Coordinates of C-alpha atoms in Angstrom, one line a residue:
Chain J
M1 CA -9.3 99.6 16.5
A2 CA -6.7 101.9 18.2
E3 CA -6.9 104.4 15.0
E4 CA -10.6 104.9 15.9
A5 CA -9.7 105.3 19.2
L6 CA -7.5 108.5 18.4
F7 CA -10.5 110.3 16.8
Q8 CA -12.7 109.5 19.8
F9 CA -10.1 110.6 22.2
L10 CA -9.4 114.1 20.3
H11 CA -13.3 114.4 20.2
H12 CA -13.9 113.9 23.7
E13 CA -11.0 116.3 24.9
L14 CA -12.1 119.1 22.1
V15 CA -15.8 118.9 23.8
Q16 CA -14.1 118.8 27.3
Y17 CA -11.9 121.8 26.4
I18 CA -15.0 124.0 24.8
Y19 CA -17.0 123.6 27.7
K20 CA -14.2 124.0 30.2
T21 CA -13.1 127.3 28.9
S22 CA -16.9 128.7 28.8
E23 CA -19.5 129.6 31.8
N24 CA -22.1 127.3 32.6
G25 CA -25.8 128.4 31.8
D26 CA -28.2 127.6 28.9
V27 CA -27.0 130.5 26.7
E28 CA -23.5 129.3 26.9
N29 CA -24.4 125.7 26.4
G30 CA -26.2 126.9 23.3
R31 CA -22.9 128.9 22.1
N32 CA -20.8 125.7 22.6
I33 CA -23.0 123.5 20.5
T34 CA -22.5 126.2 17.9
K35 CA -18.8 126.0 18.2
L36 CA -18.6 122.5 17.8
E37 CA -20.8 122.3 15.0
N38 CA -18.8 124.9 13.2
L39 CA -15.6 123.1 13.7
G40 CA -17.4 119.9 12.5
F41 CA -18.6 121.7 9.6
R42 CA -14.9 122.9 8.5
V43 CA -13.5 119.4 9.0
G44 CA -16.4 118.0 7.0
Q45 CA -15.7 120.3 4.1
G46 CA -12.1 119.4 4.0
L47 CA -12.6 115.4 4.5
I48 CA -15.3 115.2 1.6
E49 CA -12.9 116.8 -0.9
R50 CA -10.6 114.2 0.0
L51 CA -12.9 111.5 -0.4
T52 CA -14.5 112.4 -3.5
K53 CA -11.3 113.3 -5.2
D54 CA -11.8 110.0 -7.7
T55 CA -15.2 109.4 -7.4
A56 CA -17.8 109.8 -10.4
R57 CA -20.1 113.0 -10.4
F58 CA -23.3 112.2 -8.2
K59 CA -26.4 111.6 -10.3
D60 CA -29.0 113.3 -7.7
E61 CA -29.3 114.1 -4.1
L62 CA -30.1 110.8 -3.2
D63 CA -26.8 109.8 -4.4
V64 CA -25.1 112.1 -2.4
M65 CA -26.7 111.0 0.6
K66 CA -25.8 107.5 0.0
F67 CA -22.2 108.3 -0.3
I68 CA -22.4 110.1 3.3
C69 CA -23.9 107.1 4.5
K70 CA -21.5 104.7 3.3
D71 CA -18.1 106.1 2.2
F72 CA -18.0 109.4 4.5
W73 CA -19.5 107.5 7.6
T74 CA -16.9 104.6 7.3
C75 CA -13.9 107.1 6.9
V76 CA -15.0 108.7 10.2
F77 CA -16.7 106.1 12.1
K78 CA -15.5 102.7 10.7
K79 CA -19.1 101.7 10.1
Q80 CA -22.0 102.8 7.8
I81 CA -25.3 104.2 8.6
D82 CA -27.5 101.1 9.5
N83 CA -30.7 102.8 8.2
L84 CA -31.5 105.8 5.8
R85 CA -34.8 106.9 5.0
T86 CA -36.4 109.8 3.0
N87 CA -39.9 111.6 2.5
H88 CA -38.4 112.1 -1.3
Q89 CA -39.2 115.8 -0.1
G90 CA -35.6 116.8 1.1
I91 CA -35.7 115.2 4.3
Y92 CA -33.4 112.4 5.3
V93 CA -33.2 110.3 8.5
L94 CA -29.8 108.8 9.1
Q95 CA -30.0 106.2 11.8
D96 CA -26.8 104.7 13.5
N97 CA -27.7 101.9 15.8
K98 CA -24.1 102.1 17.6
F99 CA -22.9 105.7 17.4
R100 CA -19.4 105.7 18.0
L101 CA -19.3 109.1 20.0
L102 CA -21.8 107.9 22.2
S103 CA -20.7 104.0 23.0
Q104 CA -18.4 105.1 25.8
L105 CA -21.3 106.9 27.7
S106 CA -23.5 104.5 30.0
A107 CA -26.5 103.4 28.0
G108 CA -28.8 104.2 30.7
K109 CA -31.6 107.3 30.4
Q110 CA -29.7 109.2 33.2
Y111 CA -27.1 110.6 30.7
L112 CA -29.4 111.5 27.9
D113 CA -29.1 115.1 28.7
L114 CA -25.3 114.9 27.9
A115 CA -25.9 113.5 24.5
P116 CA -26.1 116.7 22.4
K117 CA -22.8 118.1 23.1
Y118 CA -21.5 114.7 21.9
L119 CA -23.6 115.1 18.4
A120 CA -23.0 118.5 17.7
F121 CA -19.5 118.1 15.7
T122 CA -21.0 115.1 13.6
C123 CA -24.4 117.4 12.8
G124 CA -21.5 120.1 11.6
L125 CA -19.4 117.2 10.0
V126 CA -22.3 116.2 7.9
R127 CA -23.5 119.6 7.0
G128 CA -20.0 120.7 6.0
G129 CA -19.8 117.6 3.9
L130 CA -23.0 118.2 2.0
S131 CA -22.2 121.9 1.8
N132 CA -19.1 121.0 -0.1
L133 CA -21.0 118.7 -2.6
G134 CA -23.3 121.8 -3.4
V135 CA -26.2 120.5 -1.1
K136 CA -27.2 123.2 1.6
S137 CA -28.7 121.6 4.5
I138 CA -29.9 121.8 8.4
V139 CA -28.7 118.7 10.2
T140 CA -30.0 117.9 13.9
A141 CA -29.5 114.5 15.8
E142 CA -31.7 112.9 18.3
V143 CA -31.3 110.1 20.8
S144 CA -33.9 108.0 22.3
V145 CA -31.8 105.1 23.4
M146 CA -28.1 105.3 23.7
P147 CA -26.0 104.7 21.8
A148 CA -28.4 104.6 18.9
C149 CA -28.8 107.6 17.2
K150 CA -30.8 109.7 14.3
F151 CA -29.5 112.3 12.2
Q152 CA -32.0 114.4 10.5
V153 CA -30.9 116.3 7.4
M154 CA -33.2 119.0 6.0
I155 CA -32.1 120.2 2.4
Q156 CA -32.6 123.7 1.8
K157 CA -33.6 124.4 -1.5
M158 CA -31.7 127.3 -3.2
Chain Z
M1 CA -5.4 108.6 3.2
A2 CA -9.0 110.1 3.9
E3 CA -8.7 108.7 7.7
E4 CA -5.6 110.3 8.2
A5 CA -7.0 113.5 6.7
L6 CA -9.6 113.2 9.6
F7 CA -7.1 113.6 12.4
Q8 CA -5.2 116.3 10.5
F9 CA -8.2 118.4 9.8
L10 CA -9.5 118.1 13.5
H11 CA -6.0 118.9 14.7
H12 CA -5.8 121.9 12.7
E13 CA -9.2 123.2 13.9
L14 CA -8.3 122.6 17.1
V15 CA -5.2 124.7 16.9
Q16 CA -7.2 127.4 15.1
Y17 CA -9.8 127.3 17.5
I18 CA -7.5 127.8 20.7
Y19 CA -5.5 130.5 19.1
K20 CA -8.9 132.4 17.7
T21 CA -10.4 132.4 21.1
S22 CA -7.5 133.6 23.0
E23 CA -6.0 137.0 22.8
N24 CA -2.7 137.8 21.1
G25 CA 0.9 138.4 22.6
D26 CA 3.5 135.9 23.8
V27 CA 2.5 135.3 27.3
E28 CA -1.0 134.0 25.5
N29 CA 0.8 132.2 23.1
G30 CA 2.8 130.2 25.7
R31 CA -0.7 129.4 27.2
N32 CA -2.0 128.1 24.0
I33 CA 1.0 126.0 23.5
T34 CA 0.5 124.7 27.3
K35 CA -3.2 123.9 26.3
L36 CA -2.5 122.1 23.3
E37 CA 0.2 120.0 25.1
N38 CA -2.0 119.1 28.0
L39 CA -4.9 117.9 25.2
G40 CA -2.3 116.0 23.5
F41 CA -1.1 114.4 26.8
R42 CA -4.8 113.1 27.6
V43 CA -5.0 112.0 24.2
G44 CA -1.7 110.4 24.5
Q45 CA -2.7 108.6 27.8
G46 CA -5.8 106.9 26.3
L47 CA -4.3 106.0 22.9
I48 CA -1.4 104.0 24.9
E49 CA -3.9 102.0 27.1
R50 CA -5.5 100.9 23.7
L51 CA -2.4 100.0 22.0
T52 CA -0.7 98.2 24.7
K53 CA -3.8 96.4 25.7
D54 CA -2.3 92.9 24.3
T55 CA 1.1 93.7 24.2
A56 CA 4.0 91.8 26.2
R57 CA 5.6 93.8 29.3
F58 CA 8.3 96.0 27.9
K59 CA 11.8 95.1 28.9
D60 CA 13.2 98.4 29.6
E61 CA 13.2 102.2 28.5
L62 CA 14.7 101.6 25.2
D63 CA 12.0 99.0 24.5
V64 CA 9.3 101.5 25.5
M65 CA 10.7 104.3 23.2
K66 CA 10.9 101.8 20.2
F67 CA 7.3 101.1 20.7
I68 CA 6.5 105.0 20.7
C69 CA 8.6 104.9 17.5
K70 CA 6.9 102.1 15.6
D71 CA 3.4 101.2 17.0
F72 CA 2.3 104.5 18.4
W73 CA 3.7 106.6 15.8
T74 CA 2.0 104.7 13.0
C75 CA -1.2 104.7 14.7
V76 CA -1.5 108.4 14.7
F77 CA 1.0 109.4 11.7
K78 CA 0.5 106.2 9.6
K79 CA 4.3 105.9 9.6
Q80 CA 7.2 105.3 11.7
I81 CA 9.8 107.5 13.4
D82 CA 12.6 107.6 10.8
N83 CA 15.6 107.9 13.1
L84 CA 15.9 107.0 16.9
R85 CA 19.0 108.2 18.7
T86 CA 19.9 108.0 22.1
N87 CA 22.8 109.2 24.7
H88 CA 21.9 106.1 26.7
Q89 CA 21.5 108.5 29.8
G90 CA 17.9 109.3 29.4
I91 CA 17.9 111.8 26.5
Y92 CA 16.2 110.3 23.2
V93 CA 15.8 111.9 19.8
L94 CA 12.8 111.0 17.6
Q95 CA 13.4 112.3 14.1
D96 CA 10.6 112.2 11.4
N97 CA 11.6 113.4 8.1
K98 CA 8.0 113.9 7.1
F99 CA 6.0 115.0 9.7
R100 CA 2.3 114.9 8.9
L101 CA 1.0 117.9 11.0
L102 CA 3.8 119.8 9.2
S103 CA 3.5 118.7 5.7
Q104 CA 0.4 121.0 4.9
L105 CA 2.6 124.1 5.5
S106 CA 4.8 125.7 2.6
A107 CA 8.3 124.2 2.9
G108 CA 10.1 127.4 2.9
K109 CA 11.8 129.3 6.0
Q110 CA 9.0 132.0 6.3
Y111 CA 6.7 129.8 8.1
L112 CA 9.1 128.5 10.6
D113 CA 7.6 130.7 13.3
L114 CA 4.3 128.8 13.0
A115 CA 5.8 125.5 13.7
P116 CA 5.6 125.4 17.3
K117 CA 1.9 125.7 17.3
Y118 CA 1.8 122.4 15.3
L119 CA 4.0 120.5 17.2
A120 CA 2.8 121.0 20.8
F121 CA 0.0 118.5 20.7
T122 CA 2.1 115.8 19.6
C123 CA 4.8 116.5 22.3
G124 CA 2.2 115.9 24.6
L125 CA 0.7 113.1 23.0
V126 CA 4.4 111.4 23.3
R127 CA 4.4 112.6 27.1
G128 CA 1.2 111.2 27.8
G129 CA 2.0 108.0 26.1
L130 CA 5.2 107.4 28.1
S131 CA 3.5 108.7 31.1
N132 CA 1.0 105.8 31.3
L133 CA 3.8 103.5 30.4
G134 CA 5.5 104.8 33.7
V135 CA 8.0 106.8 32.0
K136 CA 8.0 110.8 33.3
S137 CA 9.4 112.8 30.6
I138 CA 9.7 116.3 29.1
V139 CA 9.1 116.2 25.4
T140 CA 10.2 119.3 23.3
A141 CA 10.3 119.7 19.6
E142 CA 12.4 121.3 17.0
V143 CA 12.2 122.0 13.3
S144 CA 15.0 123.3 11.0
V145 CA 13.7 122.1 7.7
M146 CA 10.1 121.9 7.1
P147 CA 8.5 119.3 6.9
A148 CA 11.3 117.2 9.1
C149 CA 10.8 117.5 12.8
K150 CA 12.8 116.1 15.8
F151 CA 11.3 115.5 19.0
Q152 CA 13.4 115.3 22.2
V153 CA 12.5 113.1 25.2
M154 CA 14.4 113.5 28.2
I155 CA 13.4 111.2 30.7
Q156 CA 12.9 112.0 34.1
K157 CA 14.3 109.7 36.9
M158 CA 12.0 109.3 39.6

């Protein structure tokens, strides 16, 4: 419980720090999202190396995605992804019904605008993890009802 | 193992980010140390609240320090402080013989100069934790042989 909190607090401070040190405005907001995404990317790269140190080789792309939904997600958020869907053409949707980094925000609609800055790091995290498993992707996130969250992964064929 | 890594990677990226976005020079280095310390302070404040949610009231200052050395340290670094000393006049020295945030640096003397930026966050963490337990302090850190590290806590009588 408290160990999970360490990550949550640190993530929160990171978001605050990046936003505090930047100017206001939409352009700047976009830049901050990118910064958080890049930070998450590098953490994801490191983390997946540790996690897959002793795992068997993955069979295919779906196998990789399942690993992200189970082991990777559990390591970071102490729970698995609740639902994984795919169109079998390189698009995957990972749904977390109680996304930890949003669970401290009020669940009403009035804070929906604030959600993206709490999702960028995790988008990067997933992209970084996939990247080090040889899967190039674009990861975006979407919230309709807090604290549920959908991450969409679009695999980039190389 | 991998969960610990999450914190280590995130901490590392945070340090890199703060240093990357600032200019060079000694003044700026001091400012970065302060930023990291303040960030740690707020994380420590949050964390200690979670950790002490169900604990009994502390008997005295030493009791508080023991909690920091055991429960708090274990939560963050997955190990206890190896040695706690005090002069019984408000100075405590917490020694960690294998401090996690330094263990990825080469143990030679050539990187000793780099140590302070990897210690500032933790100094703040301890200060924040103590602060929310009603103990005002100044926390500094010192490394003589990596990855061993001593944190000195000077209690500020109010």
